[in-house]
């Protein structure tokens, strides 16, 4: 019964998606502001409910089978277990290939339902075409799950139990948060893609489509940011290798759309302010979604070996064909509408915000291309030349680090550059104090014995970014106080409330600077050692020692655990008892390391058990000191929080008219991730509101 209901739900969603494509296209052909009053549009909205009902029904069927341990369903027989805790039983939906595609459908149908019943104000005639594109994407993925996967295949006779999900996916609570966040971010990129395509179809390549998707793009970017950072933390806390980013192909697949989406947010600012870069911005919107689909292909094709990838399946080639078809279709539309894109328009003078954002975009795209090349080159070498090649951290450090440092420099300069341009002397005066602070930081660190050109530059540039942001905030509060003739406390309150959207962008940039410090420090200055210890012996590094006091073995229904009992002593005299372990899961024949991480503001002490003798008299332990790793998680949290604050609705002044070019521009401007420093006149106007 469960298998029948799940298959019926998929068929319902597939049929509704196909029907909705035609209905939305017909509504678009009939014209109108957004097609909301035409019979086809009303019917298409019912279709959106049916699409959502199909996705929810399919997901609910699998979850019910998992929770009730219905092993007659192949998916449950391969991924469920009576001994798996309820939380990981529920999350095992997306622990395997077929279930993860169901999660994709669930998130996509949610976006479709929201857009169908709450179209963006600025969408206008673009809305029905964008909905047709989204329904086309939904039809493809419903068909993919319905016809090529075994999501609801039954097993006869039904087994008495199953192995449960992959041990790595039932060992950390992030399993319930990280994949859904990534999917919300990945699939959210379908919205700007759909509206960009709608703009090309209608020939309206003005900023209208950009205004319509600003909130969705920022929402998806926020989720993707949180997902990428949470995934790095999960890898650091669970895998036991002591790192958080291995430049794994599937890790890179999540980074690529994030980089392009970041460029899209910044490019959108230029198009809103200068009516420049329309073709470039459209291309970024398309590329972000295509890269998200490419990442889905990499995880499901079996062409890469990764702890994050699923087993080989027939879905991979079909997904790749879908990506190629979308790319060809959009390219044809661009050629068809080339006359509507208009001649290139200047972004401003060389020393203007527009030019800085254009350079920012170029660097972000170069960084994305660098990562893409490193990700796909081994695959191309194997397919074309039958050679096994690997691209590791040395390539990325050599190619990506210089680009990242220049991007950090632009972040330092950005907040002090005006849209209308600046004179060199005036810009130098604004940057004098931040640059001096950065130089002092580098000098002091070098004198204290810190070595390495790249990390020192990262520390210095991060200091410049932080100082620039601090100076900008202080200057704004000072001008607010002068305009209001009030005390400092009230001025700070007004600044925090009235300028919260702009401050959210500053918080994102500050979060990037904090994360860069953590990445630079932990990458360059981590020290570690491995040693085989007998009971009573200790291993020491950087003033931290770990003494083996014993070995303990335990066994439960689903796991056999061997833990090394260690007494850890730190330079400050603090003594801790830790028990890193090796956990063996008999159902999978797989051993997983469970490290212990002790954190403070200066860094982490990371202890991993590597091996234990049969009699328990000796254990091989890895002890590492990773400086400032916590700054990465703090910076990521600041980025996600800042972007979330930017999503908070901006209160309009009573005199402003909704939908006007000026009002829309200003609302988008201050709500952007990349904040725009207002002029003194603009600030006084904002304070008076």
XYZ file of C-alpha atoms in Angstrom:
689
model
C 0.000 0.000 0.000
C 2.796 2.422 0.887
C 4.604 1.717 -2.366
C 1.401 2.269 -4.340
C 0.655 5.567 -2.593
C 4.200 6.812 -3.120
C 4.160 5.925 -6.804
C 0.745 7.553 -7.214
C 2.039 10.727 -5.535
C 4.994 10.875 -7.928
C 2.709 10.326 -10.910
C 0.409 13.072 -9.623
C 3.282 15.511 -9.259
C 4.658 14.605 -12.682
C 1.293 15.039 -14.400
C 0.563 18.285 -12.574
C 3.984 19.646 -13.532
C 3.441 18.838 -17.219
C -0.036 20.356 -17.186
C 1.135 23.454 -15.351
C 3.769 24.166 -17.991
C 1.064 24.567 -20.611
C -1.274 26.494 -18.318
C 1.365 29.005 -17.287
C 2.520 29.416 -20.887
C -1.083 30.043 -21.957
C -1.533 32.554 -19.132
C 1.619 34.329 -20.286
C 0.391 34.410 -23.878
C -2.874 36.020 -22.760
C -0.919 38.876 -21.218
C -1.929 40.958 -18.230
C 0.067 42.212 -15.292
C 0.873 38.760 -14.040
C -1.814 36.602 -15.569
C -3.510 36.313 -12.170
C -7.020 36.963 -13.486
C -7.011 34.573 -16.420
C -8.568 31.105 -16.146
C -5.300 29.357 -17.152
C -3.441 31.098 -14.329
C -6.080 30.123 -11.778
C -5.929 26.529 -12.976
C -2.125 26.634 -12.876
C -2.275 27.701 -9.251
C -4.290 24.597 -8.471
C -1.584 22.736 -10.370
C 1.000 24.181 -7.968
C -0.958 22.663 -5.087
C -1.019 19.310 -6.863
C 2.743 19.491 -7.476
C 3.305 20.192 -3.794
C 0.837 17.449 -2.833
C 2.695 14.962 -5.024
C 6.063 15.806 -3.451
C 4.706 15.809 0.103
C 2.860 12.536 -0.506
C 5.955 10.791 -1.851
C 8.133 12.012 1.015
C 5.474 11.134 3.592
C 5.159 7.611 2.160
C 8.893 6.953 2.504
C 9.060 8.489 5.975
C 6.109 6.396 7.121
C 7.763 3.268 5.794
C 11.033 4.199 7.560
C 9.410 4.981 10.907
C 7.215 1.860 10.862
C 10.122 -0.291 9.643
C 8.289 -1.502 6.564
C 11.132 -3.553 5.095
C 8.991 -4.658 2.174
C 10.010 -1.339 0.585
C 13.455 -1.683 -0.960
C 14.521 1.786 0.198
C 13.777 0.860 3.821
C 15.382 -2.556 3.464
C 18.604 -0.926 2.254
C 18.654 2.118 4.554
C 16.445 1.395 7.565
C 17.058 -0.485 10.773
C 15.134 -1.247 13.918
C 18.159 -0.260 15.999
C 18.638 3.163 14.429
C 17.455 6.043 16.655
C 14.268 7.775 15.507
C 16.059 11.023 14.577
C 18.432 9.250 12.212
C 15.621 7.055 10.929
C 13.806 10.200 9.797
C 16.920 11.822 8.341
C 17.853 8.646 6.482
C 15.401 9.823 3.825
C 18.178 11.961 2.366
C 20.971 9.590 3.378
C 20.537 7.631 0.158
C 20.221 8.468 -3.516
C 16.491 7.978 -4.119
C 15.405 9.699 -0.931
C 17.651 12.695 -1.529
C 15.926 13.261 -4.872
C 12.604 13.202 -3.042
C 13.938 15.927 -0.756
C 14.912 17.879 -3.893
C 11.318 17.575 -5.136
C 9.901 18.626 -1.781
C 11.968 21.815 -1.642
C 11.348 22.666 -5.299
C 7.590 22.197 -4.908
C 7.702 24.520 -1.910
C 9.289 27.275 -3.980
C 6.733 26.706 -6.755
C 3.778 26.891 -4.358
C 5.005 30.095 -2.710
C 5.701 31.782 -6.044
C 2.368 30.655 -7.498
C 0.292 32.226 -4.745
C 2.565 35.100 -3.747
C 4.152 36.417 -6.939
C 6.799 39.123 -6.413
C 5.472 42.666 -6.813
C 8.010 43.487 -9.482
C 7.449 40.325 -11.517
C 4.687 41.585 -13.779
C 4.427 39.699 -17.066
C 7.557 37.713 -16.212
C 5.776 35.714 -13.535
C 3.830 33.181 -15.680
C 6.841 32.480 -17.875
C 9.054 31.992 -14.811
C 6.468 29.621 -13.354
C 6.424 27.653 -16.617
C 10.209 27.275 -16.403
C 10.036 26.133 -12.771
C 7.314 23.612 -13.633
C 9.507 22.332 -16.459
C 12.302 21.732 -13.939
C 9.809 20.045 -11.598
C 8.516 17.809 -14.396
C 12.054 16.689 -15.158
C 12.851 15.768 -11.563
C 9.473 14.097 -10.967
C 10.047 12.057 -14.113
C 13.593 11.291 -13.029
C 12.426 9.838 -9.718
C 9.371 8.134 -11.179
C 11.013 6.386 -14.132
C 14.689 5.890 -13.255
C 14.897 5.263 -9.500
C 13.703 2.496 -7.210
C 12.194 4.743 -4.559
C 9.060 2.598 -4.198
C 10.206 -0.793 -5.423
C 9.119 -3.628 -3.171
C 11.081 -6.625 -1.900
C 9.541 -10.099 -1.771
C 9.962 -11.681 0.661
C 10.524 -8.740 2.977
C 13.659 -9.047 5.140
C 13.417 -8.968 8.923
C 15.675 -5.917 9.163
C 18.093 -3.634 7.379
C 21.584 -2.236 7.882
C 20.500 1.321 8.602
C 22.003 4.443 7.029
C 25.708 4.904 6.405
C 27.457 5.091 9.800
C 28.867 8.525 8.945
C 25.286 9.731 8.504
C 23.966 8.423 11.826
C 26.670 9.779 14.059
C 26.031 13.542 14.199
C 22.926 15.740 14.588
C 24.021 17.913 11.652
C 22.572 15.190 9.418
C 19.143 16.700 10.002
C 20.220 20.250 9.127
C 23.148 20.293 6.694
C 21.605 18.483 3.675
C 18.259 20.355 3.837
C 20.101 23.688 4.032
C 22.189 22.814 0.994
C 19.082 21.749 -0.921
C 17.248 24.951 -0.012
C 20.238 26.882 -1.327
C 20.784 24.769 -4.439
C 17.147 24.668 -5.489
C 16.569 28.296 -4.532
C 18.895 29.201 -7.397
C 16.182 27.897 -9.722
C 14.133 31.024 -8.985
C 16.576 33.626 -10.381
C 17.275 31.178 -13.204
C 13.575 30.961 -14.066
C 13.049 34.719 -14.007
C 16.200 35.330 -16.045
C 14.909 32.896 -18.668
C 11.508 34.586 -18.493
C 13.201 37.913 -19.172
C 14.905 36.425 -22.218
C 11.650 34.882 -23.472
C 9.721 38.139 -23.182
C 12.612 40.337 -24.243
C 12.370 42.271 -20.969
C 15.973 42.146 -19.792
C 15.683 45.257 -17.642
C 16.151 45.101 -13.898
C 12.549 43.929 -13.414
C 13.482 40.252 -13.186
C 16.280 41.127 -10.790
C 13.962 43.067 -8.482
C 11.520 40.151 -8.525
C 14.058 37.577 -7.318
C 16.172 39.598 -4.902
C 14.582 38.078 -1.785
C 14.705 34.531 -3.147
C 18.326 34.883 -4.227
C 19.345 36.239 -0.845
C 17.347 33.537 0.955
C 18.993 30.790 -1.090
C 22.437 32.347 -0.560
C 21.834 32.461 3.193
C 20.830 28.792 3.311
C 23.749 27.790 1.105
C 26.202 29.746 3.266
C 24.922 28.100 6.420
C 24.952 24.687 4.725
C 28.534 24.962 3.477
C 29.872 26.153 6.851
C 27.872 23.537 8.755
C 29.164 20.842 6.407
C 32.754 21.908 7.042
C 32.143 21.783 10.809
C 30.491 18.364 10.503
C 33.448 17.020 8.543
C 35.822 18.460 11.132
C 33.919 16.973 14.067
C 33.149 13.526 12.640
C 35.651 12.297 10.060
C 38.628 12.382 12.430
C 41.232 13.623 9.948
C 41.621 16.975 11.701
C 40.561 19.191 8.796
C 37.373 20.787 7.559
C 37.856 21.178 3.804
C 39.682 18.656 1.603
C 38.823 20.162 -1.810
C 36.783 17.044 -2.381
C 34.850 17.191 -5.716
C 31.508 17.069 -3.927
C 32.608 19.731 -1.443
C 33.608 21.872 -4.400
C 30.204 21.239 -5.957
C 28.592 23.101 -3.053
C 31.135 25.917 -3.193
C 30.724 26.647 -6.916
C 27.083 27.873 -6.883
C 27.845 29.809 -3.695
C 30.637 31.733 -5.427
C 28.504 32.490 -8.480
C 25.488 33.454 -6.351
C 27.729 35.840 -4.405
C 28.782 37.404 -7.695
C 25.103 37.615 -8.717
C 24.174 39.545 -5.578
C 26.962 42.040 -6.195
C 26.310 42.319 -9.923
C 22.655 43.011 -9.176
C 23.691 46.141 -7.305
C 25.439 47.485 -10.377
C 22.474 46.793 -12.631
C 20.091 48.471 -10.199
C 22.228 51.588 -9.812
C 23.812 51.964 -13.227
C 21.562 49.893 -15.526
C 24.812 48.168 -16.484
C 25.861 44.523 -16.877
C 22.426 43.101 -17.852
C 23.869 40.231 -19.895
C 26.474 39.481 -17.230
C 23.882 39.394 -14.450
C 21.590 37.140 -16.483
C 24.512 34.807 -17.124
C 25.330 34.598 -13.422
C 21.726 33.719 -12.562
C 21.771 30.931 -15.129
C 25.233 29.691 -14.119
C 24.343 29.479 -10.420
C 21.505 27.031 -11.077
C 23.407 25.034 -13.701
C 26.294 24.607 -11.244
C 23.822 23.445 -8.589
C 22.560 20.822 -11.055
C 26.162 19.913 -11.894
C 26.795 19.301 -8.217
C 23.761 17.013 -8.145
C 25.238 15.145 -11.106
C 28.618 14.730 -9.397
C 27.067 13.203 -6.283
C 24.958 10.711 -8.234
C 26.944 9.759 -11.302
C 29.597 7.610 -9.658
C 32.293 9.483 -11.595
C 33.900 10.740 -8.372
C 34.930 8.822 -5.289
C 33.886 10.782 -2.226
C 32.559 10.240 1.244
C 29.766 12.628 0.167
C 28.823 10.840 -3.065
C 26.143 8.234 -3.648
C 26.697 4.976 -5.489
C 26.720 4.821 -9.253
C 23.242 5.097 -10.800
C 21.643 5.672 -14.209
C 20.513 9.088 -13.019
C 23.949 10.677 -13.568
C 24.010 10.744 -17.394
C 20.390 11.946 -17.513
C 21.200 14.804 -15.135
C 24.210 15.758 -17.217
C 22.082 15.770 -20.335
C 19.549 17.997 -18.573
C 22.261 20.488 -17.619
C 23.612 20.537 -21.173
C 20.124 20.992 -22.639
C 19.397 23.902 -20.304
C 22.706 25.543 -21.160
C 22.071 25.197 -24.907
C 18.523 26.504 -24.566
C 19.571 29.574 -22.602
C 22.443 30.253 -25.003
C 19.964 30.182 -27.892
C 17.708 32.649 -26.064
C 20.642 34.968 -25.431
C 21.516 34.950 -29.123
C 17.859 35.534 -30.022
C 17.540 38.478 -27.620
C 20.997 39.949 -28.133
C 19.477 43.137 -29.556
C 17.489 43.676 -26.330
C 20.553 43.535 -24.118
C 21.804 46.809 -25.547
C 25.346 48.131 -25.829
C 27.686 47.864 -22.829
C 27.121 50.625 -20.301
C 29.803 52.015 -18.027
C 29.729 50.976 -14.389
C 31.294 54.286 -13.343
C 34.725 55.797 -13.103
C 37.738 53.700 -12.213
C 37.464 54.748 -8.566
C 33.739 54.107 -8.144
C 31.638 51.504 -6.406
C 30.420 50.121 -9.739
C 33.959 49.471 -10.975
C 34.907 47.855 -7.653
C 31.892 45.549 -7.870
C 32.706 44.660 -11.465
C 36.237 43.681 -10.445
C 34.742 41.764 -7.523
C 32.564 39.839 -9.982
C 35.452 39.049 -12.275
C 37.505 37.696 -9.381
C 34.636 35.617 -7.988
C 34.025 34.071 -11.404
C 37.766 33.430 -11.833
C 37.794 31.725 -8.453
C 34.781 29.620 -9.447
C 36.457 28.658 -12.730
C 39.621 27.718 -10.845
C 37.664 25.412 -8.547
C 35.656 24.022 -11.471
C 38.815 23.244 -13.425
C 40.386 21.458 -10.461
C 37.162 19.484 -9.936
C 36.590 18.374 -13.533
C 40.159 17.978 -14.778
C 40.680 14.490 -13.257
C 37.369 13.373 -14.766
C 38.335 14.725 -18.186
C 41.756 13.067 -17.974
C 40.196 9.706 -17.147
C 37.538 9.915 -19.848
C 39.700 11.331 -22.650
C 43.145 9.918 -21.919
C 42.350 6.996 -19.600
C 44.746 8.437 -17.014
C 44.252 8.529 -13.253
C 45.072 12.041 -12.075
C 44.288 13.896 -8.884
C 44.124 17.587 -8.073
C 44.817 18.282 -4.432
C 45.260 21.177 -2.018
C 48.586 22.379 -3.554
C 46.776 23.352 -6.764
C 44.009 25.196 -4.937
C 46.428 26.910 -2.566
C 48.544 28.133 -5.462
C 45.658 29.218 -7.687
C 42.817 30.185 -5.355
C 44.608 31.847 -2.440
C 45.920 34.874 -4.436
C 42.437 35.504 -5.878
C 40.905 35.254 -2.409
C 43.412 37.774 -1.028
C 42.591 40.296 -3.756
C 38.894 39.793 -3.022
C 39.610 40.543 0.627
C 41.378 43.734 -0.431
C 38.311 44.772 -2.435
C 36.140 44.147 0.616
C 38.329 46.578 2.526
C 38.076 49.257 -0.160
C 34.407 48.736 -1.059
C 32.669 50.433 1.888
C 34.597 53.685 1.415
C 34.138 54.052 -2.364
C 31.196 56.117 -3.591
C 28.925 55.255 -6.464
C 29.627 58.568 -8.157
C 33.373 58.017 -7.916
C 36.146 59.430 -5.750
C 39.278 61.423 -6.141
C 42.436 59.426 -5.346
C 43.485 61.808 -2.573
C 40.124 61.556 -0.837
C 40.093 57.763 -1.082
C 43.617 57.576 0.332
C 42.559 59.708 3.310
C 39.652 57.367 4.025
C 41.852 54.297 3.851
C 44.789 55.738 5.782
C 43.711 54.563 9.235
C 42.540 51.042 8.186
C 45.731 50.477 6.179
C 47.824 51.673 9.122
C 46.009 49.253 11.423
C 46.574 46.391 8.983
C 50.268 47.257 8.656
C 50.635 47.334 12.449
C 48.973 43.928 12.767
C 51.294 42.395 10.171
C 54.360 44.010 11.772
C 53.484 42.852 15.276
C 52.762 39.317 14.120
C 56.011 39.159 12.145
C 57.993 40.429 15.154
C 56.337 37.804 17.347
C 57.653 35.061 15.088
C 54.626 34.455 12.852
C 55.808 33.344 9.434
C 54.261 32.897 6.012
C 53.493 35.556 3.423
C 49.954 34.416 2.586
C 48.689 34.104 6.182
C 50.290 37.416 7.195
C 48.637 39.124 4.235
C 45.336 37.507 5.196
C 45.623 38.759 8.790
C 46.543 42.249 7.621
C 43.766 42.512 5.041
C 41.206 41.105 7.482
C 42.267 43.813 9.945
C 41.799 46.438 7.243
C 38.302 45.097 6.502
C 37.335 45.100 10.185
C 38.727 48.596 10.728
C 36.976 49.962 7.644
C 33.655 48.524 8.817
C 34.185 49.869 12.333
C 35.089 53.323 11.033
C 32.034 53.320 8.761
C 29.742 52.436 11.689
C 31.274 55.066 13.973
C 31.026 57.718 11.246
C 27.381 56.881 10.603
C 26.512 57.038 14.308
C 28.338 60.369 14.615
C 26.408 61.881 11.705
C 23.149 60.479 13.091
C 23.881 62.083 16.456
C 24.624 65.426 14.821
C 21.480 65.322 12.674
C 19.245 64.318 15.594
C 20.996 66.403 18.278
C 20.779 63.449 20.642
C 23.069 61.474 22.919
C 25.327 58.650 21.860
C 23.049 55.909 23.182
C 20.051 57.190 21.232
C 22.181 57.697 18.126
C 23.385 54.100 18.327
C 19.788 52.905 18.713
C 18.644 54.905 15.690
C 21.616 53.639 13.705
C 20.883 50.024 14.634
C 17.188 50.239 13.739
C 17.143 52.583 10.770
C 20.243 51.171 9.143
C 19.733 47.520 9.964
C 19.758 46.394 6.340
C 22.988 48.187 5.580
C 24.468 46.940 8.849
C 23.509 43.402 7.879
C 25.759 43.707 4.830
C 28.587 45.013 6.986
C 28.081 42.053 9.314
C 28.392 39.648 6.373
C 31.663 41.251 5.308
C 32.961 41.201 8.870
C 32.042 37.521 9.065
C 34.070 36.835 5.934
C 37.079 38.610 7.480
C 36.755 36.611 10.712
C 36.453 33.326 8.793
C 39.506 34.204 6.662
C 41.581 34.695 9.823
C 40.512 31.261 11.068
C 41.225 29.605 7.722
C 44.643 31.238 7.380
C 45.720 30.426 10.929
C 44.502 26.838 10.964
C 45.890 26.100 7.494
C 49.351 27.551 8.110
C 50.039 26.927 11.793
C 48.398 23.619 12.717
C 50.844 21.216 14.369
C 50.222 17.528 14.923
C 51.941 14.309 15.881
C 51.101 10.592 15.948
C 52.502 8.182 18.514
C 51.936 4.664 19.701
C 51.420 4.744 23.455
C 51.396 2.113 26.156
C 49.349 2.694 29.276
C 51.086 5.395 31.321
C 52.935 6.948 28.352
C 52.140 10.358 26.940
C 52.465 12.327 23.714
C 53.143 16.075 23.732
C 53.040 18.919 21.226
C 52.987 22.740 21.612
C 52.674 22.439 25.384
C 49.706 20.053 25.198
C 50.168 16.490 26.454
C 47.926 13.437 26.364
C 48.607 10.456 28.652
C 47.040 7.072 27.970
C 45.385 5.748 31.124
C 43.525 2.800 29.636
C 41.401 1.337 26.851
C 37.674 0.612 27.163
C 35.534 -1.539 24.876
C 31.734 -1.432 24.741
C 29.137 -3.032 22.507
C 25.541 -2.281 21.651
C 23.099 -3.747 19.163
C 24.364 -1.612 16.314
C 27.948 -0.589 17.157
C 31.148 -1.868 18.793
C 33.217 0.931 20.315
C 36.839 0.998 21.441
C 37.829 4.167 23.332
C 41.230 5.345 24.517
C 41.033 6.973 27.925
C 43.419 9.930 27.927
C 44.354 12.578 30.456
C 44.868 15.835 28.561
C 46.932 18.667 30.017
C 47.061 22.112 28.435
C 49.614 24.913 28.901
C 47.254 26.866 31.167
C 47.239 23.966 33.614
C 43.741 22.740 32.749
C 43.383 18.953 32.954
C 40.680 17.077 31.048
C 39.754 13.434 30.612
C 38.936 12.602 27.000
C 38.031 9.366 25.241
C 38.451 9.405 21.448
C 37.086 6.200 19.991
C 36.936 3.892 17.025
C 33.390 2.704 16.330
C 32.758 -0.410 14.260
C 29.331 -0.907 12.640
C 28.912 -4.648 11.872
C 25.941 -4.124 9.544
C 28.131 -2.085 7.208
C 31.530 -3.586 8.053
C 32.740 -0.022 8.550
C 34.896 1.617 11.224
C 34.398 5.306 12.027
C 36.719 7.464 14.127
C 35.102 9.610 16.800
C 37.571 12.364 17.665
C 37.470 14.628 20.683
C 37.733 18.385 20.136
C 38.391 20.842 22.966
C 37.867 24.418 21.828
C 38.525 27.912 23.072
C 39.027 31.297 21.412
C 42.685 30.592 20.631
C 42.112 27.272 18.893
C 41.312 23.584 19.261
C 43.027 20.577 20.712
C 42.081 17.697 18.416
C 42.576 14.104 19.584
C 41.985 11.084 17.366
C 42.356 7.380 18.089
C 43.942 5.691 15.072
C 44.482 2.092 16.209
C 44.377 -0.154 19.282
C 46.237 -3.397 19.943
C 44.134 -6.506 20.350
C 44.964 -6.830 24.049
C 44.312 -3.124 24.715
C 47.800 -2.484 26.053
C 48.752 0.006 23.348
C 46.979 2.644 21.290
C 48.052 4.896 18.423
C 46.918 8.459 19.022
C 47.026 11.567 16.875
C 47.278 14.835 18.811
C 46.880 18.155 16.988
C 46.681 21.812 17.955
C 44.611 23.747 15.418
C 44.783 27.516 16.046
C 41.703 29.736 15.605
C 39.515 27.083 13.997
C 36.557 28.365 15.978
C 36.864 31.675 14.141
C 35.742 29.900 10.969
C 32.480 28.788 12.544
C 31.997 32.199 14.168
C 32.609 33.950 10.848
C 30.208 31.624 9.049
C 27.543 32.274 11.679
C 28.040 36.031 11.280
C 27.672 35.731 7.499
C 24.457 33.723 7.759
C 23.060 36.032 10.454
C 23.884 39.151 8.458
C 22.218 37.760 5.341
C 19.180 36.693 7.377
C 18.876 40.231 8.788
C 19.017 41.596 5.249
C 15.898 39.555 4.506
C 13.959 41.402 7.201
C 11.326 43.608 5.512
C 12.298 47.254 5.275
C 9.731 49.704 6.574
C 8.744 52.126 3.865
C 8.294 55.797 4.540
C 4.709 57.017 4.301
C 5.432 59.208 1.341
C 7.086 56.549 -0.734
C 5.070 54.926 -3.459
C 5.229 51.187 -3.814
C 6.716 49.838 -6.936
C 8.373 53.047 -8.057
C 11.806 52.813 -9.480
C 13.323 54.936 -6.755
C 11.598 53.124 -3.914
C 12.399 49.696 -5.239
C 15.989 50.601 -5.915
C 16.496 51.926 -2.473
C 14.865 48.960 -0.763
C 16.966 46.540 -2.738
C 20.063 48.621 -2.209
C 20.067 48.661 1.546
C 18.909 45.077 1.776
C 21.730 43.720 -0.308
C 24.501 41.556 1.013
C 27.008 44.013 -0.381
C 26.173 47.247 1.468
C 26.204 50.614 -0.194
C 27.676 53.483 1.804
C 25.237 56.363 1.669
C 26.279 59.907 1.043
C 25.841 62.507 3.761
C 22.674 63.778 2.098
C 21.205 60.266 1.877
C 22.100 59.616 5.495
C 20.439 62.809 6.697
C 17.335 61.869 4.729
C 17.332 58.396 6.277
C 17.721 59.846 9.775
C 14.833 62.252 9.234
C 12.454 59.412 8.202
